[in-house]
Amino acid sequence: MSAETNINAVNSANSNKNETVRLFDVDSYVSEFEAKVISCAPVESGYETVLDRTAFFPEGGGQASDEGKLGAFDVLHVREENGVIYHLTKEKFEPGARAMGKVDFKERFRRMQNHTAEHILSGVIHTEYGFHNVGFHLSEKYIRADYNGALGGEDIKRIETLVNNAIVKNHPVTAWYPEKNELLSIEYRSKKEIEGRVRLVKIEDVDICACCAPHVSRTGEIGAFKVTDYMKYKGGTRIFAVAGSDAVSLFISEHEILSDIAESFSVKREEAREAVSRLSERLSRLKSENIQIRRELLKLKSSNVEYTDGNLCFFFDSSCDVESVREFLNSVLQKCGGVCAGFIGDGDSGYRYIIVSERVNLKDKCRKINDALCGKGGGSDKMICGSANAEKGSIESFFKDFEF
Ligand SMILES: [Zn+2]
């Protein structure tokens, strides 16, 4: 059947005579076309033009609308209502005139690659696990697809391999509007009950699914597929993935990142993971050594603190651990007649505080202290902890002057 006969077949299948002929239904590679302007009406953000036929795919099925040019003007958005396709432009078109349409095919093809990959992904998951695709969104950066069953890391790896195998096999992808009887005899996936004509998209040996969007004609054109993330979602699994040119871009950028990391460690790329792990272990070791050293220093510092009838107040930098500060405060507790307060932080984002005392019931004074420190916190009679937003100077003068 020729393309033109196909278009007529699609048109005659339309229930509404005014429906726009969908060139993308017959051939998703048509990017330039000539059409007659049927109508053009002003809307809030410009003009909506209806053509007798169009290659612009309207928003639908989780995929954004095509963009491009109509005549010399930008097509900003395309939508469909009751089979009629509306092209949004800033400029007006005269009914009866002829106009050339040009779809931004680079973006369209990227979407076709990703969209067809999602069909394979959902087909594979349905065949292998019996789970249904219950949500799909194709963004500028990734495919997001939801399934109504739990998948683990090993499942994801296996699915990814099966999808890539199906891509390499270069299966043909076809789309058609079956007659009612034919439709009843075909088993196909569908996200929802569809009213009116059902368009089926078949990927040979992999999947049949109801879908209105344009797809590539053979799976080999997808090139590659990569799951980037997955997570538990509403009792099932949400998968993020990329395909086609997006997958290639991801390989290139992640390869660069890995190369940079390997270079910074002066190791081969395949040794980078181990090098990072060694560094992380070393860092943990140094952190605990640092805590030990800091505790020794605080011990020395505590021996130099002189007795006061009032309160003691100390500041520690943000790298100091709470346990070391608590130990320090307890060790100087006997050297004051009031309370012993420690503040951890650099002041820019406030302080964490610990206050201890044996002579003052801190639980009773907690509110007063928090009010004075612009803080919040609580604890027991002998110790309270919390956060403070007051300036260092005002904290110091509060503890200097305040008699508990
Ligand atoms: Zn589709």
Coordinates of C-alpha atoms and ligand atoms in Angstrom, one line a residue:
M1 CA 0.0 0.0 0.0
S2 CA 1.4 3.4 -0.9
A3 CA 1.7 6.1 1.6
E4 CA -1.1 8.1 0.0
T5 CA -3.4 5.1 0.1
N6 CA -2.5 4.6 3.7
I7 CA -3.4 8.2 4.5
N8 CA -6.8 7.7 2.8
A9 CA -7.3 4.5 4.8
V10 CA -6.5 6.4 8.0
N11 CA -8.8 9.2 7.0
S12 CA -11.7 7.0 6.1
A13 CA -11.4 5.3 9.4
N14 CA -12.0 8.6 11.1
S15 CA -15.4 8.9 12.7
N16 CA -15.4 12.7 12.5
K17 CA -15.2 14.2 9.0
N18 CA -13.5 17.3 10.3
E19 CA -10.6 15.3 11.9
T20 CA -7.2 16.3 10.8
V21 CA -5.3 13.7 8.7
R22 CA -2.5 12.5 10.9
L23 CA 0.5 12.1 8.6
F24 CA 2.6 10.8 11.6
D25 CA 0.2 7.8 11.9
V26 CA 1.2 6.5 8.5
D27 CA 4.9 7.6 8.4
S28 CA 6.6 8.9 11.5
Y29 CA 9.5 10.1 9.4
V30 CA 7.5 12.8 7.5
S31 CA 9.0 16.1 8.8
E32 CA 8.0 18.5 6.0
F33 CA 4.6 18.7 4.5
E34 CA 2.2 21.1 2.7
A35 CA -1.3 21.6 4.0
K36 CA -4.4 23.7 3.6
V37 CA -5.4 26.1 6.5
I38 CA -9.0 25.1 7.5
S39 CA -9.4 27.6 10.3
C40 CA -7.4 30.0 12.5
A41 CA -8.8 31.3 15.8
P42 CA -7.4 33.7 18.4
V43 CA -6.6 32.2 21.8
E44 CA -5.1 33.7 24.9
S45 CA -1.5 32.9 23.9
G46 CA -1.7 33.5 20.1
Y47 CA -3.6 31.7 17.3
E48 CA -4.7 28.1 16.9
T49 CA -4.6 26.9 13.4
V50 CA -6.3 23.8 12.1
L51 CA -4.9 22.2 8.9
D52 CA -6.4 19.6 6.6
R53 CA -3.4 17.4 7.5
T54 CA -0.4 17.5 9.7
A55 CA 2.9 15.8 10.6
F56 CA 2.9 17.6 14.0
F57 CA 2.2 15.1 16.8
P58 CA -0.1 16.6 19.4
E59 CA 0.6 16.1 23.1
G60 CA -0.5 12.7 24.2
G61 CA 0.3 9.3 25.8
G62 CA 3.0 10.7 28.1
Q63 CA 4.8 12.5 25.2
A64 CA 5.0 16.2 24.7
S65 CA 3.8 17.8 21.5
D66 CA 6.1 18.4 18.5
E67 CA 7.5 21.8 17.8
G68 CA 8.7 23.3 14.5
K69 CA 7.6 25.8 11.9
L70 CA 4.4 26.5 10.1
G71 CA 5.3 28.8 7.2
A72 CA 7.9 31.2 8.7
F73 CA 6.4 31.0 12.2
D74 CA 7.2 28.9 15.2
V75 CA 4.8 26.2 16.3
L76 CA 4.8 26.6 20.0
H77 CA 2.4 23.8 21.0
V78 CA 0.1 21.2 19.3
R79 CA -3.0 19.8 20.9
E80 CA -5.8 17.5 19.8
E81 CA -9.5 17.6 20.6
N82 CA -12.0 15.2 19.1
G83 CA -9.6 14.3 16.4
V84 CA -8.9 17.9 15.3
I85 CA -5.3 19.0 15.7
Y86 CA -4.6 22.6 16.7
H87 CA -1.2 24.3 16.1
L88 CA -0.4 27.2 18.4
T89 CA 1.5 30.1 16.8
K90 CA 1.9 33.8 17.7
E91 CA 0.8 34.7 14.2
K92 CA -2.4 34.4 12.3
F93 CA -3.0 32.2 9.2
E94 CA -5.6 32.9 6.5
P95 CA -8.2 30.1 6.1
G96 CA -7.9 28.6 2.6
A97 CA -4.2 29.5 2.3
R98 CA -1.6 26.8 1.9
A99 CA 1.2 26.5 4.4
M100 CA 4.4 24.5 4.7
G101 CA 4.9 22.7 7.9
K102 CA 8.3 21.6 9.2
V103 CA 8.6 19.5 12.4
D104 CA 11.8 19.8 14.5
F105 CA 12.8 16.3 13.5
K106 CA 15.9 16.1 15.6
E107 CA 13.8 16.3 18.8
R108 CA 11.0 14.2 17.3
F109 CA 13.5 11.4 16.5
R110 CA 15.0 11.6 20.0
R111 CA 11.5 11.1 21.4
M112 CA 10.7 8.3 18.9
Q113 CA 13.9 6.4 20.1
N114 CA 13.0 6.8 23.7
H115 CA 9.3 6.1 23.2
T116 CA 9.9 2.9 21.3
A117 CA 12.4 1.8 23.9
E118 CA 9.7 2.2 26.5
H119 CA 7.5 -0.1 24.5
I120 CA 10.2 -2.7 24.5
L121 CA 10.9 -2.2 28.2
S122 CA 7.2 -2.5 29.1
G123 CA 6.8 -5.5 26.8
V124 CA 9.8 -7.3 28.3
I125 CA 8.6 -6.6 31.9
H126 CA 5.1 -7.8 31.0
T127 CA 6.3 -11.0 29.3
E128 CA 9.0 -11.9 31.9
Y129 CA 7.2 -10.7 35.1
G130 CA 3.6 -10.2 34.2
F131 CA 3.7 -6.6 35.5
H132 CA 1.8 -3.8 33.8
N133 CA 3.0 -0.4 32.8
V134 CA 0.8 1.9 34.8
G135 CA 2.5 5.3 34.2
F136 CA 4.7 6.8 31.5
H137 CA 6.3 10.2 31.0
L138 CA 8.9 11.2 28.5
S139 CA 10.8 14.2 29.6
E140 CA 13.6 16.2 27.9
K141 CA 16.1 14.1 29.8
Y142 CA 14.7 10.6 30.5
I143 CA 12.0 8.0 30.3
R144 CA 10.0 7.5 33.5
A145 CA 7.9 4.4 33.6
D146 CA 5.9 2.8 36.5
Y147 CA 5.1 -0.9 36.9
N148 CA 2.7 -2.5 39.3
G149 CA 5.2 -5.1 40.7
A150 CA 8.4 -5.1 42.7
L151 CA 11.7 -5.4 40.8
G152 CA 15.1 -5.7 42.4
G153 CA 18.6 -4.9 41.2
E154 CA 19.2 -8.2 39.5
D155 CA 15.8 -8.0 37.7
I156 CA 16.7 -4.5 36.4
K157 CA 20.1 -5.7 35.0
R158 CA 18.4 -8.7 33.3
I159 CA 15.6 -6.5 31.9
E160 CA 18.2 -4.0 30.6
T161 CA 20.0 -6.8 28.8
L162 CA 16.8 -8.1 27.3
V163 CA 15.8 -4.7 26.0
N164 CA 19.2 -4.2 24.4
N165 CA 19.0 -7.6 22.8
A166 CA 15.6 -6.7 21.3
I167 CA 17.2 -3.5 20.0
V168 CA 20.1 -5.3 18.3
K169 CA 17.7 -7.8 16.7
N170 CA 16.3 -4.9 14.7
H171 CA 12.7 -6.0 14.9
P172 CA 10.2 -4.2 12.6
V173 CA 7.8 -1.7 14.4
T174 CA 4.4 -1.3 12.8
A175 CA 1.3 0.7 13.7
W176 CA -2.2 0.3 12.4
Y177 CA -5.9 0.8 13.3
P178 CA -7.4 -2.7 13.4
E179 CA -11.1 -3.4 12.6
K180 CA -13.2 -4.1 15.6
N181 CA -13.2 -7.9 15.0
E182 CA -9.5 -8.0 14.4
L183 CA -9.0 -6.0 17.6
L184 CA -11.0 -8.5 19.7
S185 CA -8.7 -11.3 18.5
I186 CA -5.5 -9.5 19.4
E187 CA -3.9 -9.5 22.8
Y188 CA -2.4 -6.1 23.5
R189 CA -1.2 -4.0 26.4
S190 CA -3.1 -0.8 27.2
K191 CA -2.8 1.7 30.0
K192 CA -6.5 2.5 30.1
E193 CA -9.8 1.8 28.4
I194 CA -9.7 3.5 25.0
E195 CA -12.8 5.0 23.5
G196 CA -13.1 5.2 19.8
R197 CA -10.4 3.9 17.4
V198 CA -7.6 2.0 18.8
R199 CA -4.2 2.3 17.2
L200 CA -1.9 -0.7 17.8
V201 CA 1.9 -0.5 17.8
K202 CA 3.5 -3.9 17.2
I203 CA 7.2 -4.6 17.8
E204 CA 7.7 -8.0 16.2
D205 CA 8.3 -10.8 18.7
V206 CA 8.4 -8.3 21.6
D207 CA 5.2 -6.4 22.2
I208 CA 1.8 -5.1 21.0
C209 CA 0.5 -2.0 22.7
A210 CA -2.2 0.6 22.1
C211 CA -0.5 3.9 21.4
C212 CA -1.1 7.1 19.5
A213 CA 2.5 8.4 19.2
P214 CA 5.1 8.1 16.5
H215 CA 7.8 5.4 16.8
V216 CA 10.9 4.3 14.9
S217 CA 10.3 1.8 12.2
R218 CA 12.9 -0.8 13.4
T219 CA 14.2 -1.3 16.9
G220 CA 17.9 -1.0 15.7
E221 CA 17.3 2.7 15.3
I222 CA 17.1 3.0 19.1
G223 CA 20.7 2.1 19.3
A224 CA 21.1 1.6 23.0
F225 CA 19.1 1.6 26.2
K226 CA 20.2 2.2 29.8
V227 CA 18.3 2.2 33.1
T228 CA 19.6 5.1 35.1
D229 CA 17.6 4.7 38.3
Y230 CA 14.8 2.6 39.8
M231 CA 12.9 2.8 43.1
K232 CA 9.9 1.4 45.0
Y233 CA 6.9 3.3 44.0
K234 CA 3.3 2.8 45.1
G235 CA 3.8 -0.8 45.8
G236 CA 5.5 -1.3 42.4
T237 CA 8.6 0.0 40.7
R238 CA 9.4 3.3 39.1
I239 CA 12.2 3.1 36.4
F240 CA 14.1 6.0 34.9
A241 CA 16.0 5.2 31.7
V242 CA 17.5 6.7 28.6
A243 CA 17.6 5.4 25.0
G244 CA 19.1 6.4 21.6
S245 CA 21.1 9.6 21.4
D246 CA 20.3 10.3 25.1
A247 CA 21.9 7.0 26.1
V248 CA 25.0 7.8 23.9
S249 CA 25.3 11.2 25.6
L250 CA 25.0 9.6 29.0
F251 CA 27.8 7.1 28.1
I252 CA 30.0 9.9 27.0
S253 CA 29.5 12.2 30.0
E254 CA 29.7 9.4 32.6
H255 CA 32.9 8.0 30.8
E256 CA 34.4 11.5 31.2
I257 CA 33.5 11.6 34.9
L258 CA 35.0 8.2 35.5
S259 CA 38.1 9.2 33.6
D260 CA 38.5 12.3 35.6
I261 CA 38.1 10.4 38.9
A262 CA 40.6 7.7 37.7
E263 CA 43.1 10.4 36.7
S264 CA 42.8 12.2 40.0
F265 CA 43.8 9.0 41.7
S266 CA 46.4 8.1 39.1
V267 CA 44.8 4.7 38.5
K268 CA 43.1 3.0 35.5
R269 CA 39.4 3.6 35.1
E270 CA 38.6 0.0 36.2
E271 CA 40.5 0.6 39.4
A272 CA 38.8 3.9 40.3
R273 CA 36.0 2.3 42.4
E274 CA 38.7 0.5 44.6
A275 CA 40.7 3.8 44.9
V276 CA 37.6 5.7 46.1
S277 CA 36.8 3.0 48.5
R278 CA 40.4 3.1 49.9
L279 CA 40.2 6.8 50.3
S280 CA 36.8 6.5 52.1
E281 CA 38.3 4.0 54.5
R282 CA 41.3 6.2 55.1
L283 CA 39.0 9.2 55.8
S284 CA 37.0 7.2 58.3
R285 CA 40.2 6.2 60.1
L286 CA 41.5 9.8 60.1
K287 CA 38.1 11.0 61.5
S288 CA 38.2 8.6 64.4
E289 CA 41.9 9.5 65.0
N290 CA 40.9 13.2 64.9
I291 CA 38.2 12.6 67.5
Q292 CA 40.7 10.9 69.8
I293 CA 43.2 13.7 69.4
R294 CA 40.5 16.3 70.1
R295 CA 39.4 14.5 73.2
E296 CA 43.0 14.5 74.5
L297 CA 43.2 18.2 73.8
L298 CA 39.9 18.9 75.6
K299 CA 41.2 16.9 78.6
L300 CA 44.2 19.2 78.7
K301 CA 42.0 22.2 78.3
S302 CA 39.7 21.1 81.1
S303 CA 42.6 20.8 83.5
N304 CA 43.4 24.5 82.9
V305 CA 39.9 25.7 83.6
E306 CA 39.7 27.7 86.8
Y307 CA 36.9 27.7 89.3
T308 CA 34.1 30.3 89.1
D309 CA 31.0 30.9 91.2
G310 CA 29.1 31.8 88.0
N311 CA 28.6 29.9 84.7
L312 CA 31.1 28.5 82.2
C313 CA 30.6 28.9 78.5
F314 CA 32.7 27.3 75.7
F315 CA 32.6 27.4 71.9
F316 CA 33.7 24.5 69.6
D317 CA 34.1 24.5 65.8
S318 CA 31.5 22.6 63.7
S319 CA 33.8 19.6 63.2
C320 CA 33.7 18.8 66.9
D321 CA 31.6 15.8 67.8
V322 CA 28.8 16.1 70.4
E323 CA 30.2 13.3 72.6
S324 CA 33.6 14.9 73.0
V325 CA 32.0 18.2 74.0
R326 CA 29.7 16.4 76.5
E327 CA 32.7 14.6 78.0
F328 CA 34.5 17.9 78.3
L329 CA 31.6 19.7 80.0
N330 CA 31.2 16.9 82.5
S331 CA 34.9 17.1 83.3
V332 CA 34.7 20.8 84.2
L333 CA 31.3 20.6 85.9
Q334 CA 32.8 20.8 89.4
K335 CA 34.6 24.1 88.5
C336 CA 31.6 26.3 88.4
G337 CA 28.8 27.3 90.7
G338 CA 26.2 27.6 87.9
V339 CA 25.8 25.8 84.6
C340 CA 28.4 24.6 82.1
A341 CA 27.5 25.3 78.5
G342 CA 29.1 24.2 75.2
F343 CA 28.2 25.5 71.7
I344 CA 29.2 23.7 68.5
G345 CA 29.2 25.5 65.2
D346 CA 30.6 28.4 63.2
G347 CA 27.7 30.7 63.9
D348 CA 26.6 31.1 60.2
S349 CA 24.0 28.4 60.6
G350 CA 23.6 28.7 64.3
Y351 CA 24.9 26.5 67.0
R352 CA 24.1 23.1 68.6
Y353 CA 24.3 23.4 72.3
I354 CA 24.8 21.1 75.3
I355 CA 24.3 22.5 78.9
V356 CA 25.0 20.5 82.0
S357 CA 24.8 21.3 85.7
E358 CA 24.6 19.6 89.1
R359 CA 23.5 22.7 91.1
V360 CA 20.8 24.1 88.8
N361 CA 17.6 22.2 87.7
L362 CA 18.0 22.7 83.9
K363 CA 14.6 21.4 83.1
D364 CA 13.1 24.3 85.1
K365 CA 15.3 26.8 83.3
C366 CA 15.1 25.3 79.8
R367 CA 12.5 27.7 78.5
K368 CA 14.3 30.8 79.8
I369 CA 17.6 29.6 78.3
N370 CA 16.0 28.8 74.9
D371 CA 14.3 32.3 74.8
A372 CA 17.6 34.0 75.5
L373 CA 19.5 31.9 72.9
C374 CA 16.7 32.2 70.2
G375 CA 16.8 28.4 70.4
K376 CA 14.9 25.2 71.0
G377 CA 15.7 22.1 72.8
G378 CA 15.1 20.2 76.0
G379 CA 16.3 17.4 78.2
S380 CA 16.7 16.3 81.9
D381 CA 17.3 18.1 85.2
K382 CA 21.0 17.7 84.7
M383 CA 21.5 18.1 80.9
I384 CA 19.7 19.9 78.1
C385 CA 20.5 19.9 74.4
G386 CA 19.3 21.8 71.4
S387 CA 20.0 24.5 68.8
A388 CA 20.6 28.2 69.2
N389 CA 20.4 31.1 66.7
A390 CA 21.8 33.9 68.8
E391 CA 25.1 35.6 68.2
K392 CA 28.3 34.4 69.9
G393 CA 28.6 37.7 71.9
S394 CA 25.1 37.7 73.2
I395 CA 25.4 34.0 74.2
E396 CA 28.6 34.8 76.1
S397 CA 27.1 37.8 77.9
F398 CA 23.9 35.8 78.8
F399 CA 26.0 33.1 80.6
K400 CA 28.3 35.7 82.1
D401 CA 25.6 37.7 83.7
F402 CA 22.8 35.2 84.4
E403 CA 22.4 33.9 87.9
F404 CA 20.5 30.7 87.9
Ligands
ZN1 ZN 4.1 4.5 21.9

